[in-house]
Coordinates of C-alpha atoms in Angstrom, one line a residue:
Chain A
M1 CA 0.0 0.0 0.0
S2 CA 1.3 3.4 -0.9
W3 CA 2.0 6.0 1.8
K4 CA -1.2 7.9 0.6
G5 CA -3.3 4.8 1.1
R6 CA -1.9 4.2 4.5
Y7 CA -2.3 7.8 5.5
L8 CA -5.9 7.7 4.3
C9 CA -6.6 4.6 6.4
R10 CA -5.1 6.4 9.4
L11 CA -7.2 9.5 8.7
L12 CA -10.3 7.3 8.9
T13 CA -9.3 5.1 11.9
R14 CA -6.8 7.0 14.1
V15 CA -9.4 9.5 15.2
P16 CA -12.5 7.4 15.3
V17 CA -14.6 10.0 17.0
R18 CA -14.0 12.5 14.1
S19 CA -14.7 9.8 11.5
L20 CA -17.7 8.6 13.4
L21 CA -19.2 12.0 13.7
S22 CA -18.8 12.6 9.9
L23 CA -20.4 9.2 9.3
V24 CA -23.3 9.7 11.7
L25 CA -24.0 13.2 10.3
A26 CA -24.2 11.9 6.8
A27 CA -26.4 9.0 7.9
L28 CA -28.7 11.4 9.8
L29 CA -29.0 13.8 6.8
A30 CA -29.6 10.9 4.5
F31 CA -32.3 9.5 6.8
A32 CA -33.9 12.9 7.1
F33 CA -33.9 13.2 3.3
G34 CA -35.3 9.7 2.8
A35 CA -38.0 10.1 5.4
L36 CA -39.1 13.4 4.0
T37 CA -39.0 12.0 0.5
V38 CA -41.2 9.1 1.5
L39 CA -43.6 11.5 3.3
R40 CA -43.6 13.8 0.3
G41 CA -44.5 10.8 -1.9
I42 CA -47.4 9.8 0.3
Y43 CA -48.9 13.2 0.5
G44 CA -48.2 14.0 -3.1
E45 CA -50.0 10.8 -4.1
A46 CA -52.9 11.7 -1.7
Y47 CA -53.1 15.2 -3.1
R48 CA -53.1 14.0 -6.7
N49 CA -55.8 11.4 -5.9
V50 CA -57.9 13.7 -3.8
D51 CA -61.5 13.5 -5.1
V52 CA -63.8 16.2 -4.0
R53 CA -67.3 15.4 -5.0
G54 CA -70.2 17.9 -5.3
V55 CA -73.5 16.1 -4.6
F56 CA -76.9 17.7 -5.5
Y57 CA -80.0 16.5 -3.7
G58 CA -83.6 17.4 -4.0
G59 CA -84.2 17.3 -7.7
L60 CA -81.6 18.8 -9.9
P61 CA -83.1 19.4 -13.4
Y62 CA -81.4 17.2 -16.0
T63 CA -81.0 20.3 -18.2
A64 CA -79.1 22.0 -15.3
A65 CA -77.0 18.8 -14.9
Q66 CA -76.0 19.0 -18.5
K67 CA -74.9 22.6 -18.1
L68 CA -72.8 21.6 -15.1
E69 CA -71.3 18.7 -17.1
K70 CA -70.2 21.1 -19.8
S71 CA -68.9 23.8 -17.4
G72 CA -65.4 22.2 -17.4
L73 CA -65.4 22.5 -13.6
V74 CA -66.5 18.9 -13.1
R75 CA -65.9 15.4 -14.5
D76 CA -67.3 11.9 -14.0
P77 CA -71.0 12.7 -13.4
G78 CA -73.2 10.2 -11.7
Y79 CA -77.0 10.4 -11.7
E80 CA -79.9 8.7 -9.9
Y81 CA -83.5 9.0 -10.6
I82 CA -86.3 7.3 -8.6
N83 CA -89.1 6.4 -10.9
R84 CA -92.0 5.9 -8.6
D85 CA -95.1 3.9 -9.6
C86 CA -93.6 3.3 -13.0
E87 CA -94.5 0.6 -15.5
I88 CA -92.0 -1.8 -16.8
E89 CA -93.8 -3.8 -19.5
Y90 CA -97.0 -3.3 -17.5
H91 CA -95.5 -4.2 -14.1
G92 CA -95.9 -1.4 -11.6
G93 CA -93.4 -0.4 -8.9
T94 CA -90.5 1.9 -7.9
L95 CA -87.5 1.7 -10.2
Y96 CA -84.2 3.3 -9.4
F97 CA -82.3 4.7 -12.5
V98 CA -78.6 4.7 -11.8
S99 CA -75.9 5.9 -14.2
H100 CA -72.7 4.2 -12.9
I101 CA -72.6 0.4 -13.1
R102 CA -69.2 0.5 -11.4
Y103 CA -71.0 1.3 -8.1
L104 CA -72.0 -2.3 -8.1
A105 CA -70.1 -3.9 -5.3
Q106 CA -68.9 -7.4 -5.9
A107 CA -71.9 -8.4 -8.0
E108 CA -71.3 -10.4 -11.2
V109 CA -72.9 -9.3 -14.4
D110 CA -73.7 -11.6 -17.4
W111 CA -73.0 -9.4 -20.4
L112 CA -74.5 -9.6 -23.9
E113 CA -71.8 -10.6 -26.3
G114 CA -69.6 -7.6 -27.1
W115 CA -70.4 -5.7 -23.9
D116 CA -68.5 -5.3 -20.7
E117 CA -68.4 -2.7 -17.8
A118 CA -66.0 -0.3 -19.6
A119 CA -68.0 -0.4 -22.8
F120 CA -71.2 0.1 -20.9
D121 CA -69.9 3.0 -18.9
S122 CA -68.8 4.9 -22.0
S123 CA -71.7 3.9 -24.3
D124 CA -73.8 6.5 -26.0
E125 CA -76.4 3.9 -27.0
Q126 CA -79.7 3.2 -25.5
V127 CA -78.8 0.2 -23.4
C128 CA -79.5 -0.9 -19.8
V129 CA -78.6 -3.5 -17.2
M130 CA -80.9 -4.9 -14.6
S131 CA -80.9 -7.7 -12.1
A132 CA -81.5 -11.2 -13.3
G133 CA -84.4 -11.6 -10.8
S134 CA -86.2 -8.5 -12.2
A135 CA -85.6 -9.6 -15.8
L136 CA -87.0 -13.1 -15.0
M137 CA -90.0 -11.6 -13.3
M138 CA -90.8 -9.4 -16.3
G139 CA -89.9 -12.0 -18.9
F140 CA -86.8 -10.2 -20.3
S141 CA -83.7 -11.9 -21.5
L142 CA -80.4 -10.5 -22.7
G143 CA -80.8 -8.4 -25.9
D144 CA -84.5 -7.7 -25.4
P145 CA -85.8 -4.1 -25.8
V146 CA -86.9 -2.5 -22.5
R147 CA -89.1 0.6 -22.5
V148 CA -89.1 2.9 -19.5
E149 CA -90.9 6.1 -18.7
E150 CA -91.1 9.0 -16.3
T151 CA -93.5 8.8 -13.3
G152 CA -97.0 9.9 -14.4
Y153 CA -96.0 9.9 -18.0
T154 CA -99.1 8.0 -19.4
S155 CA -101.6 10.3 -17.6
A156 CA -99.7 13.4 -18.7
L157 CA -99.6 12.1 -22.3
A158 CA -103.3 11.4 -22.2
R159 CA -104.0 14.9 -21.1
E160 CA -101.7 16.3 -23.7
L161 CA -103.4 14.2 -26.5
D162 CA -106.8 14.8 -24.9
K163 CA -107.4 11.0 -25.2
W164 CA -108.4 9.9 -21.7
Q165 CA -112.2 9.7 -21.6
T166 CA -112.9 6.3 -23.2
D167 CA -111.1 3.0 -23.5
E168 CA -110.5 3.7 -27.1
D169 CA -108.9 7.0 -26.2
W170 CA -106.6 5.2 -23.7
N171 CA -105.6 2.6 -26.3
E172 CA -104.6 5.4 -28.7
T173 CA -102.7 7.1 -25.9
L174 CA -100.8 3.9 -25.1
V175 CA -99.9 3.5 -28.8
V176 CA -98.4 7.0 -28.9
R177 CA -96.7 6.3 -25.5
D178 CA -95.0 3.2 -26.9
Q179 CA -93.8 5.1 -29.9
R180 CA -92.4 7.8 -27.8
R181 CA -90.9 5.8 -24.9
P182 CA -87.1 5.1 -25.4
R183 CA -86.4 1.5 -26.2
M184 CA -83.3 0.3 -24.4
Q185 CA -81.6 -2.9 -25.2
L186 CA -80.9 -5.1 -22.1
V187 CA -77.2 -5.8 -22.3
G188 CA -76.4 -7.1 -18.9
L189 CA -78.0 -9.1 -16.1
I190 CA -76.8 -8.7 -12.5
Q191 CA -76.5 -11.9 -10.6
S192 CA -77.6 -10.5 -7.3
D193 CA -81.1 -9.8 -5.8
E194 CA -79.6 -6.8 -4.0
Y195 CA -80.1 -4.9 -7.2
D196 CA -83.7 -5.7 -7.9
N197 CA -85.6 -2.6 -8.9
T198 CA -82.5 -0.9 -10.1
L199 CA -81.9 -0.1 -13.7
Y200 CA -78.5 0.9 -14.8
I201 CA -78.3 3.3 -17.8
P202 CA -74.9 4.8 -18.9
V203 CA -74.6 8.4 -18.1
T204 CA -74.1 9.5 -21.7
A205 CA -77.3 7.7 -22.7
W206 CA -79.6 9.7 -20.4
K207 CA -80.0 12.4 -23.0
H208 CA -82.0 9.9 -25.2
F209 CA -84.9 9.9 -22.8
Y210 CA -88.0 11.6 -23.9
W211 CA -89.6 13.0 -20.9
I212 CA -93.1 14.4 -21.3
S213 CA -92.3 17.4 -19.0
N214 CA -88.9 17.7 -20.7
Q215 CA -87.7 18.4 -17.3
L216 CA -86.5 15.3 -15.6
T217 CA -85.4 16.0 -12.1
L218 CA -82.5 13.9 -10.7
D219 CA -82.9 12.8 -7.2
L220 CA -79.1 12.7 -6.9
A221 CA -76.4 14.1 -9.2
E222 CA -72.8 14.0 -8.2
Y223 CA -69.6 15.2 -9.8
S224 CA -65.9 15.1 -9.2
L225 CA -64.4 18.5 -9.3
T226 CA -61.7 18.8 -12.0
D227 CA -59.8 21.1 -9.7
Y228 CA -60.7 21.3 -6.1
H229 CA -59.2 24.7 -5.8
R230 CA -62.0 26.0 -8.0
A231 CA -64.7 24.7 -5.5
E232 CA -65.9 28.2 -4.8
E233 CA -66.2 28.9 -8.5
F234 CA -68.2 25.7 -9.0
R235 CA -70.4 26.6 -6.0
E236 CA -71.1 30.0 -7.6
Y237 CA -71.7 28.6 -11.0
A238 CA -74.1 26.0 -9.6
K239 CA -76.0 28.8 -7.7
E240 CA -76.3 30.7 -11.0
V241 CA -77.5 27.6 -12.9
L242 CA -80.0 26.8 -10.2
S243 CA -81.3 30.4 -9.9
H244 CA -84.4 29.7 -12.0
V245 CA -85.2 26.3 -10.5
Q246 CA -88.2 26.4 -8.2
N247 CA -87.5 23.4 -6.0
I248 CA -84.8 23.6 -3.3
V249 CA -81.7 21.8 -4.5
K250 CA -79.1 21.2 -1.9
L251 CA -75.4 21.1 -2.9
E252 CA -73.1 19.2 -0.6
L253 CA -69.5 20.1 -1.3
D254 CA -67.0 19.4 1.5
T255 CA -63.4 20.4 0.8
S256 CA -62.1 20.1 4.4
Y257 CA -60.3 16.8 3.9
A258 CA -58.8 18.0 0.6
D259 CA -57.7 21.3 2.3
R260 CA -56.0 19.3 5.0
I261 CA -54.1 17.2 2.5
Y262 CA -53.3 20.2 0.4
N263 CA -51.9 22.2 3.3
I264 CA -49.7 19.3 4.4
H265 CA -48.6 18.7 0.8
R266 CA -47.8 22.4 0.4
L267 CA -45.8 22.5 3.6
I268 CA -43.8 19.4 2.6
E269 CA -43.2 20.9 -0.9
T270 CA -41.9 24.1 0.7
L271 CA -39.8 22.3 3.3
Y272 CA -38.4 19.7 0.8
P273 CA -36.0 22.0 -1.2
L274 CA -35.1 23.9 2.0
T275 CA -34.3 20.7 3.8
I276 CA -32.2 19.4 0.9
G277 CA -30.5 22.7 0.7
A278 CA -29.8 22.7 4.4
A279 CA -28.6 19.1 4.3
L280 CA -26.3 19.8 1.5
L281 CA -25.0 22.9 3.2
L282 CA -24.3 20.9 6.4
G283 CA -22.9 18.1 4.3
G284 CA -20.5 20.5 2.7
I285 CA -19.6 22.8 5.6
L286 CA -19.1 20.3 8.4
P287 CA -16.5 18.1 6.5
G288 CA -14.9 21.5 5.6
L289 CA -14.7 22.4 9.2
T290 CA -13.3 19.0 10.1
V291 CA -10.5 19.6 7.5
L292 CA -10.0 23.1 8.9
H293 CA -9.5 21.5 12.3
V294 CA -6.5 19.6 10.9
S295 CA -5.0 22.4 8.9
R296 CA -1.7 22.0 10.8
E297 CA -1.3 18.4 9.5
I298 CA -1.8 19.7 6.0
S299 CA 0.9 22.3 6.6
I300 CA 3.3 19.5 7.8
L301 CA 2.6 17.5 4.7
R302 CA 3.2 20.6 2.6
A303 CA 6.5 21.2 4.4
L304 CA 7.5 17.7 3.6
G305 CA 6.9 18.4 -0.1
V306 CA 3.5 17.0 -0.7
K307 CA 1.8 18.9 -3.5
T308 CA -1.3 21.0 -2.7
G309 CA -3.5 18.8 -4.9
A310 CA -2.3 15.6 -3.2
C311 CA -2.9 17.1 0.3
T312 CA -6.3 18.3 -0.7
G313 CA -7.1 14.9 -2.4
L314 CA -6.2 13.0 0.8
Y315 CA -8.5 14.9 3.1
V316 CA -11.3 15.2 0.5
M317 CA -11.2 11.4 0.0
A318 CA -11.3 10.7 3.7
Q319 CA -14.4 12.9 4.1
I320 CA -16.0 11.4 1.0
L321 CA -15.5 7.8 2.3
C322 CA -17.0 8.7 5.7
A323 CA -19.9 10.5 4.0
F324 CA -20.5 7.6 1.6
V325 CA -20.7 5.0 4.3
G326 CA -23.0 7.3 6.3
L327 CA -25.2 7.9 3.4
A328 CA -25.5 4.2 2.7
L329 CA -26.4 3.6 6.3
G330 CA -29.0 6.3 6.2
F331 CA -30.5 4.8 3.1
L332 CA -30.7 1.4 4.7
L333 CA -32.3 2.9 7.7
V334 CA -34.9 4.5 5.5
L335 CA -35.6 1.2 3.8
L336 CA -35.9 -0.6 7.1
I337 CA -38.0 1.9 9.0
Q338 CA -40.0 3.7 6.3
R339 CA -40.3 0.6 4.0
P340 CA -40.9 2.7 0.8
D341 CA -41.2 1.3 -2.7
P342 CA -37.5 1.0 -3.6
G343 CA -38.2 1.8 -7.2
T344 CA -39.6 5.2 -6.4
I345 CA -36.9 6.2 -3.9
V346 CA -33.7 4.8 -5.4
R347 CA -33.5 7.4 -8.2
L348 CA -34.1 10.3 -5.8
F349 CA -31.7 8.8 -3.3
G350 CA -29.1 8.3 -6.0
L351 CA -29.4 12.0 -6.9
Y352 CA -29.2 13.0 -3.2
I353 CA -26.2 10.9 -2.6
A354 CA -24.4 12.4 -5.6
A355 CA -25.3 15.9 -4.5
H356 CA -24.3 15.2 -0.9
L357 CA -20.9 13.7 -2.0
A358 CA -20.4 16.7 -4.4
A359 CA -21.2 19.1 -1.5
C360 CA -18.8 17.1 0.8
A361 CA -16.1 17.1 -1.9
A362 CA -16.6 20.8 -2.5
G363 CA -16.7 21.8 1.2
S364 CA -13.7 19.7 2.3
G365 CA -11.9 20.4 -1.0
I366 CA -12.3 24.2 -0.6
F367 CA -11.2 24.1 3.1
A368 CA -8.3 21.7 2.4
W369 CA -7.2 23.9 -0.5
L370 CA -7.4 27.0 1.7
C371 CA -5.4 25.2 4.4
A372 CA -2.8 24.0 1.9
R373 CA -2.5 27.6 0.6
K374 CA -1.8 28.9 4.1
H375 CA 1.8 30.0 4.8
V376 CA 3.4 26.8 6.0
L377 CA 6.0 28.4 8.2
A378 CA 3.5 30.7 9.9
Q379 CA 1.3 27.7 10.6
L380 CA 4.0 25.6 12.0
Q381 CA 6.0 28.1 14.0
S382 CA 3.5 28.1 16.8
K383 CA 3.3 25.2 19.3
E384 CA 0.2 23.1 19.0
Chain B
M1 CA 31.5 22.8 -1.3
S2 CA 28.6 25.1 -1.7
A3 CA 25.2 23.6 -0.7
L4 CA 22.9 26.6 -0.8
T5 CA 23.7 30.1 -1.9
L6 CA 21.8 33.4 -1.4
Q7 CA 22.6 35.9 -4.2
N8 CA 21.4 39.5 -3.3
V9 CA 18.1 38.2 -2.0
S10 CA 15.4 40.8 -1.1
Y11 CA 11.9 40.2 0.0
T12 CA 9.0 42.6 0.4
Y13 CA 5.6 41.4 1.6
P14 CA 2.8 41.8 -0.9
G15 CA 1.3 45.2 -0.5
G16 CA 4.3 46.3 1.6
T17 CA 6.9 49.0 0.7
T18 CA 9.8 48.2 3.0
P19 CA 11.7 45.0 2.3
V20 CA 12.0 42.7 5.2
V21 CA 15.1 41.1 3.7
K22 CA 17.6 43.4 2.0
S23 CA 20.1 42.1 -0.5
A24 CA 21.1 39.1 1.6
S25 CA 24.0 37.2 0.2
C26 CA 25.6 34.1 1.7
N27 CA 27.2 30.9 0.7
F28 CA 26.2 27.9 2.9
E29 CA 28.6 25.1 2.6
T30 CA 28.2 21.4 3.2
G31 CA 29.6 19.9 6.4
K32 CA 29.1 23.1 8.3
I33 CA 26.5 24.3 10.9
Y34 CA 25.3 27.9 10.6
A35 CA 23.3 29.9 13.2
V36 CA 21.1 32.8 12.1
V37 CA 20.4 35.1 15.1
G38 CA 18.7 38.3 15.5
P39 CA 15.8 40.0 17.2
S40 CA 12.1 39.3 16.5
G41 CA 11.0 41.0 13.3
S42 CA 14.5 41.2 11.9
G43 CA 13.6 38.9 8.9
K44 CA 14.9 35.6 10.1
S45 CA 11.7 33.7 9.4
T46 CA 11.3 35.2 6.0
L47 CA 14.9 34.2 5.2
L48 CA 14.2 30.7 6.4
S49 CA 11.0 30.6 4.3
M50 CA 12.9 31.5 1.2
L51 CA 15.6 28.9 2.0
A52 CA 12.9 26.3 2.4
G53 CA 11.2 27.2 -0.9
L54 CA 8.1 28.3 0.8
D55 CA 8.5 31.9 -0.5
M56 CA 10.3 33.1 -3.5
P57 CA 12.5 36.2 -3.3
G58 CA 11.3 39.4 -4.9
E59 CA 14.8 40.1 -6.1
G60 CA 17.9 37.9 -6.2
D61 CA 18.3 34.2 -6.3
V62 CA 18.5 31.1 -4.1
V63 CA 20.7 28.5 -5.6
L64 CA 20.8 24.8 -4.5
G65 CA 24.2 23.4 -5.8
D66 CA 24.1 24.9 -9.2
E67 CA 20.3 24.9 -9.7
N68 CA 18.3 28.2 -9.2
L69 CA 15.2 27.6 -7.1
K70 CA 13.2 29.5 -9.6
N71 CA 13.8 26.7 -12.1
L72 CA 13.0 23.9 -9.6
D73 CA 9.7 22.2 -8.6
L74 CA 9.5 23.6 -5.1
D75 CA 7.5 20.6 -3.7
K76 CA 10.2 18.3 -5.1
Y77 CA 12.8 20.7 -3.6
R78 CA 11.2 20.3 -0.1
R79 CA 11.1 16.5 -0.6
E80 CA 14.6 16.0 -1.7
G81 CA 16.7 19.2 -1.4
V82 CA 15.9 20.6 2.0
S83 CA 14.5 19.3 5.3
I84 CA 13.0 21.5 8.0
I85 CA 12.9 21.0 11.7
F86 CA 10.5 23.1 13.6
Q87 CA 10.4 24.4 17.2
A88 CA 7.0 22.6 17.6
F89 CA 8.4 19.4 16.2
C90 CA 5.6 19.1 13.6
L91 CA 5.3 15.3 13.5
L92 CA 2.1 13.9 12.0
P93 CA -0.1 12.8 14.9
L94 CA -1.8 10.1 12.8
L95 CA 1.4 8.2 12.1
T96 CA 3.7 6.2 14.5
V97 CA 7.1 7.5 15.2
R98 CA 8.7 5.1 12.7
E99 CA 6.1 5.9 10.0
N100 CA 6.8 9.7 10.5
V101 CA 10.4 9.0 9.8
S102 CA 9.9 6.7 6.9
L103 CA 7.3 9.0 5.2
P104 CA 9.7 11.3 3.4
M105 CA 11.5 8.2 2.0
E106 CA 8.3 6.6 0.8
M107 CA 7.4 9.9 -0.8
Q108 CA 10.6 9.7 -2.8
G109 CA 9.7 6.2 -4.0
I110 CA 11.8 4.1 -1.7
P111 CA 10.1 0.7 -1.0
E112 CA 8.2 0.6 2.3
S113 CA 10.3 -2.2 3.8
D114 CA 13.5 -0.4 3.1
A115 CA 12.2 2.9 4.3
R116 CA 11.1 1.3 7.6
Q117 CA 14.5 -0.4 8.1
R118 CA 16.3 2.9 7.5
A119 CA 13.9 4.8 9.7
A120 CA 14.5 2.4 12.5
E121 CA 18.3 2.8 12.1
A122 CA 17.9 6.6 12.1
L123 CA 15.8 6.6 15.2
V124 CA 18.3 4.5 17.0
K125 CA 21.0 6.9 15.8
V126 CA 19.2 9.9 17.4
G127 CA 18.7 7.9 20.6
I128 CA 15.1 6.7 20.3
E129 CA 15.0 3.2 21.6
E130 CA 13.2 0.5 19.5
S131 CA 10.4 0.1 22.0
K132 CA 9.2 3.5 21.1
H133 CA 9.2 3.2 17.4
K134 CA 5.6 2.0 17.1
R135 CA 4.3 4.6 19.5
F136 CA 2.5 7.7 18.4
P137 CA 4.3 11.1 18.8
S138 CA 1.9 12.2 21.5
A139 CA 3.3 9.4 23.8
L140 CA 6.9 10.9 23.6
S141 CA 8.5 13.7 25.5
G142 CA 9.3 17.0 23.7
G143 CA 13.0 16.2 23.5
E144 CA 12.2 12.8 22.0
Q145 CA 9.8 14.3 19.5
Q146 CA 12.4 16.7 18.4
R147 CA 14.9 13.9 17.9
V148 CA 12.3 12.0 15.8
A149 CA 11.9 15.2 13.7
I150 CA 15.7 15.2 13.3
A151 CA 15.6 11.5 12.3
R152 CA 13.0 12.3 9.7
S153 CA 15.3 15.0 8.3
L154 CA 18.2 12.6 8.4
C155 CA 16.3 10.0 6.4
S156 CA 15.1 12.4 3.8
G157 CA 18.6 12.5 2.4
A158 CA 18.4 16.3 1.8
P159 CA 21.7 18.0 1.7
V160 CA 20.4 21.1 3.5
L161 CA 18.8 20.9 6.9
L162 CA 16.9 24.0 8.1
A163 CA 16.1 24.2 11.8
D164 CA 13.7 26.9 13.1
E165 CA 14.3 27.4 16.8
P166 CA 14.8 23.6 17.2
T167 CA 15.5 23.8 20.9
G168 CA 12.9 26.5 21.8
N169 CA 10.6 24.0 23.6
L170 CA 13.4 21.9 25.1
D171 CA 15.1 21.9 28.5
G172 CA 18.9 22.3 28.9
E173 CA 19.7 18.6 28.7
N174 CA 17.6 18.0 25.6
T175 CA 19.0 21.2 24.0
R176 CA 22.4 19.8 24.4
I177 CA 21.5 16.4 22.9
V178 CA 19.7 17.9 19.9
M179 CA 22.5 20.3 19.1
E180 CA 25.0 17.5 19.4
I181 CA 23.1 15.5 16.8
L182 CA 22.9 18.5 14.5
R183 CA 26.6 19.0 14.8
R184 CA 27.2 15.4 14.0
L185 CA 25.0 15.6 11.0
A186 CA 27.0 18.5 9.7
H187 CA 30.5 17.4 10.6
E188 CA 30.2 13.6 10.2
E189 CA 27.5 13.2 7.5
G190 CA 28.4 16.3 5.5
R191 CA 25.0 18.0 5.7
C192 CA 24.6 21.8 5.6
V193 CA 22.7 22.7 8.8
I194 CA 21.2 26.2 9.1
V195 CA 19.7 26.9 12.5
V196 CA 17.6 30.0 13.2
T197 CA 17.7 30.7 16.9
H198 CA 17.4 33.2 19.7
D199 CA 19.5 31.1 22.1
P200 CA 23.1 32.3 22.4
E201 CA 24.2 28.8 23.6
V202 CA 22.8 27.2 20.4
A203 CA 24.5 29.9 18.4
D204 CA 27.8 29.1 20.1
T205 CA 27.8 25.6 18.8
A206 CA 27.6 26.8 15.2
D207 CA 30.6 27.0 12.9
L208 CA 29.5 30.4 11.6
V209 CA 27.0 32.9 13.1
L210 CA 25.0 35.1 10.8
R211 CA 23.1 38.1 12.3
M212 CA 20.0 39.5 10.9
K213 CA 19.1 43.1 11.8
D214 CA 16.4 45.2 10.0
G215 CA 16.6 42.7 7.1
V216 CA 20.3 42.9 6.6
L217 CA 22.3 39.7 6.9
T218 CA 25.9 39.9 8.2
A219 CA 28.4 37.3 9.2
E220 CA 30.0 37.7 12.7

């Protein structure tokens, strides 16, 4: 081993407290960086996935719902309409119209060939899905047309046509009704009786309905805000859209959870670069101060004829080795304690390690170079 | 035979106007011991600094043998041409006594085993017993540390040995021992030893005393 290698070993081992402090400092800084990175990832993910939903109760007119859909403030609409005392192929009862089949929990659906959940959700066609029990009761099978209507539609139509006084009038009214009622193809059967009396219709197909009043009122309409920071804007816009609606429509829009997530996320985002900056500053200055502490040794080496570059290199290398071991330990600690997904943290950690080592090299290098540039005789004339 | 020569050397600190060393000329010969004396601020340390290649004269030349220092690699000059002994010993605390002595030889490319062997011999020569060779400098007395520093200079093979107040931190007995070793180095091994000192007793052991006063170097 050359004298430089031996001297380097001695630098690392002869003053273990000094080396240990450098190592522990690097490990702590790496752990702090790792922990904050993991936390940042968690809250960043939570912030990106935060879903603030605005829910309208009490009869939002379908025309208003369409306006809200087109406002650009919302996405992913979901509608519910309770069709009371309706007729499904001459069977009376209450039928729930629901737009999103994905709300089905754990229930299996037998699909007509060429259909599945995704195709159904995005379909613009007049299709529907109902429970297998209901279909059996009403004599439907997959592919059959199903006609539905709004509550009180037949009576309203009879009054509109003025065909309600005799049986003959009623028959004529029913003929017109069947012509006007939307025919929806049954494309799926839900294998669960929990969904009896529920008819699933894709959200984009709701516009095909012909409603006698032309003013279907949704019992429930819900939207995800495209940008939750525009919640107030959405609230104001909804107020404006609903200003001509007579019934009282209640909007439930709670941003408190999202606000909490956002505030923490913003705090972490602010602290993150500051923490990295402080860590790199410490990672550069403290090794530099350690080198400054041994400036006398550097002067002795200079007096013995060791070149400035070689002196600087020895002390920089010692500090880098300590820092590298410390950083590796810090990384292991993060993996053991925080248990992050290694794939997401390795790249960031690699960058941090590189930056930390660069700061360490720069800090110790600058101080070592300054020490090596000091006047050797002036340094060594005084007693230690 | 000339070891080191000063030729009209002057030095002014950067930004200063008055030279601290004024046209100093002297021929330092091998096999002799020189003492440079003078009051504080007279320019002794600056002169030593130029002799050691740590500062370059503003005017004039320092010549080692027949090579002008201006044309030499000063780091190499300090490794092979000159060796310095300090008042504060200046041993490397991380290395053992023997490693301190062998370091200059290893820096010159001498194999480690040879360097260690020669270091051990040099240490014995200056009176450091073998049991202390593997100790660290802090475990030795001041006199012993200074003798280790002398052994280091001895092993460097440099023809010129500069000593800056080498006995300043030593008691009377150790002063006598150190000066005796330096005298032997000059007279028996043919080195050129230049000692900067305040101590008249140390100056008395020199073959030639040079006095520095207000930057002017004169032989007594």
